[in-house]
Tab-separated table of C-alpha atoms in Angstrom:
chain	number	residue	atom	x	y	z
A	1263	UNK	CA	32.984	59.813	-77.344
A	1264	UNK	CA	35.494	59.551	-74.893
A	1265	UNK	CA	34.023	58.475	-71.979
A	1266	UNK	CA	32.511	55.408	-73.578
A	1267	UNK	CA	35.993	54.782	-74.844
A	1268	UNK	CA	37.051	54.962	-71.090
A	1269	UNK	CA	34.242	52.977	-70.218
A	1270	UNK	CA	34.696	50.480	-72.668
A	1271	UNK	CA	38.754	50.305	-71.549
A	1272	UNK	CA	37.279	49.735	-67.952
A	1273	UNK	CA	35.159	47.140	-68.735
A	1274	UNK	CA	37.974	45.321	-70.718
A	1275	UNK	CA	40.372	45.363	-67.793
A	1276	UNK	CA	38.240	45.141	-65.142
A	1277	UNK	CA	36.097	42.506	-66.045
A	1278	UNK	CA	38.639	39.666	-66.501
A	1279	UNK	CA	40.090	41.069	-63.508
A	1280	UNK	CA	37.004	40.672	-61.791
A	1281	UNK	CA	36.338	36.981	-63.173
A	1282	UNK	CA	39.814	36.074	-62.141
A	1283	UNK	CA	39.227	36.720	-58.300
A	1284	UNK	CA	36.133	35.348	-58.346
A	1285	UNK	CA	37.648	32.129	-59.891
A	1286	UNK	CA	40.702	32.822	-57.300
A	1287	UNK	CA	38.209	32.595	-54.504
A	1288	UNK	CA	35.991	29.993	-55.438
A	1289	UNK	CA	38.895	27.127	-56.019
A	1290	UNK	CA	40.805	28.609	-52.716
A	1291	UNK	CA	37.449	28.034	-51.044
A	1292	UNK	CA	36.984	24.645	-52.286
A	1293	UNK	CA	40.820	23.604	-51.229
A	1294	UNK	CA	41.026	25.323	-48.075
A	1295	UNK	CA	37.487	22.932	-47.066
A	1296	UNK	CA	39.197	20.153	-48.582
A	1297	UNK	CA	42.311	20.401	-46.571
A	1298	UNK	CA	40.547	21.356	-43.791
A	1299	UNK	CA	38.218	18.074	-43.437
A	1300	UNK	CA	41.569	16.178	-44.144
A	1301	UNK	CA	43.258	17.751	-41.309
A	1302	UNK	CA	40.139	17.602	-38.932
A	1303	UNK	CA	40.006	13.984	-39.120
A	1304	UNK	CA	43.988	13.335	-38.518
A	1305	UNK	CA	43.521	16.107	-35.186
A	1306	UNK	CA	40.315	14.199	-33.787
A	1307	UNK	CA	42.002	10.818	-33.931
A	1308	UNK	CA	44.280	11.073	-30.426
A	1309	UNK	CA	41.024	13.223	-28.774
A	1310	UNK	CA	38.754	10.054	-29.601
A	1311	UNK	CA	41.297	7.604	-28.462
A	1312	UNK	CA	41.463	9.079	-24.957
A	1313	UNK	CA	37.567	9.573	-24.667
A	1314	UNK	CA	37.421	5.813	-25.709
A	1315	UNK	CA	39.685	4.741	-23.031
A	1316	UNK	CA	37.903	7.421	-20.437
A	1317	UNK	CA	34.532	5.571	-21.550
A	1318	UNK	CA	36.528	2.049	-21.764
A	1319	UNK	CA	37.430	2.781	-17.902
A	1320	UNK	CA	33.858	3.905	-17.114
A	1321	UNK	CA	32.784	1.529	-18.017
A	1322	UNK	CA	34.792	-1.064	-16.354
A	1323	UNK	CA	34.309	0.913	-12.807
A	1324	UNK	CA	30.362	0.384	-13.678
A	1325	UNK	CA	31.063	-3.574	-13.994
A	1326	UNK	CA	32.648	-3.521	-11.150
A	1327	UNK	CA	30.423	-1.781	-8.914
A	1328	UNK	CA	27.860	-3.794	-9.821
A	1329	UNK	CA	29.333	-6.799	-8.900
A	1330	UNK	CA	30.495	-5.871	-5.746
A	1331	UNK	CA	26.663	-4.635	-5.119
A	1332	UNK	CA	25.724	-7.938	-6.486
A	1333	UNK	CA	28.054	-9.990	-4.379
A	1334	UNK	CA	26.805	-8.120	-0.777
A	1335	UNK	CA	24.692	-9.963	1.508
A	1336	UNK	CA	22.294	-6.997	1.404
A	1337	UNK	CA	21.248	-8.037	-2.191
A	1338	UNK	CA	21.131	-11.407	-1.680
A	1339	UNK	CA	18.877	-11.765	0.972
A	1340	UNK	CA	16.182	-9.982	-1.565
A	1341	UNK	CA	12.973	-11.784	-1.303
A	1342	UNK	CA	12.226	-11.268	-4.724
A	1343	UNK	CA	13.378	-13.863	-7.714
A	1344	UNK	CA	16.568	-11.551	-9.400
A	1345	UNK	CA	17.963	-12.830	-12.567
A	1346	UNK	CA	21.913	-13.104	-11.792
């Protein structure tokens, strides 16, 4: 008799002790990704400003390239019709 009364004392306290961290864990979870995706996108915002000027000025040196290549006499002595 009394070990089912211990086991049934258990049970009482350590099941709602039990739900409780699993309840604990699943809404600290859920913030903790909430916060997280919040925060991500507020950190990547300076990092994809710089890559979009580093592209921007890519970019731009491309342009420029090829008009200087387009502009030498090397090009436009081609033989062949070239759209311009």
């Amino acid at each position: 008799m009394r070990l089912a009364l211990r086991q049934q004392i258990l049970a009482i306290v350590l099941l709602p002790a039990l739900v409780s961290v699993i309840c604990l864990a699943v809404i600290l979870r859920h913030t903790l990704q909430e916060s997280a995706s919040n925060n991500w996108s507020k950190n990547q915002l300076p990092q994809a400003a710089i890559i979009g000027t580093l592209v921007d000025a890519e970019l731009s040196q491309a342009s420029q390239l090829l008009r200087f290549a387009a502009d030498s006499s090397e090009f436009n002595s081609l033989p062949a019709p070239i759209d311009r």
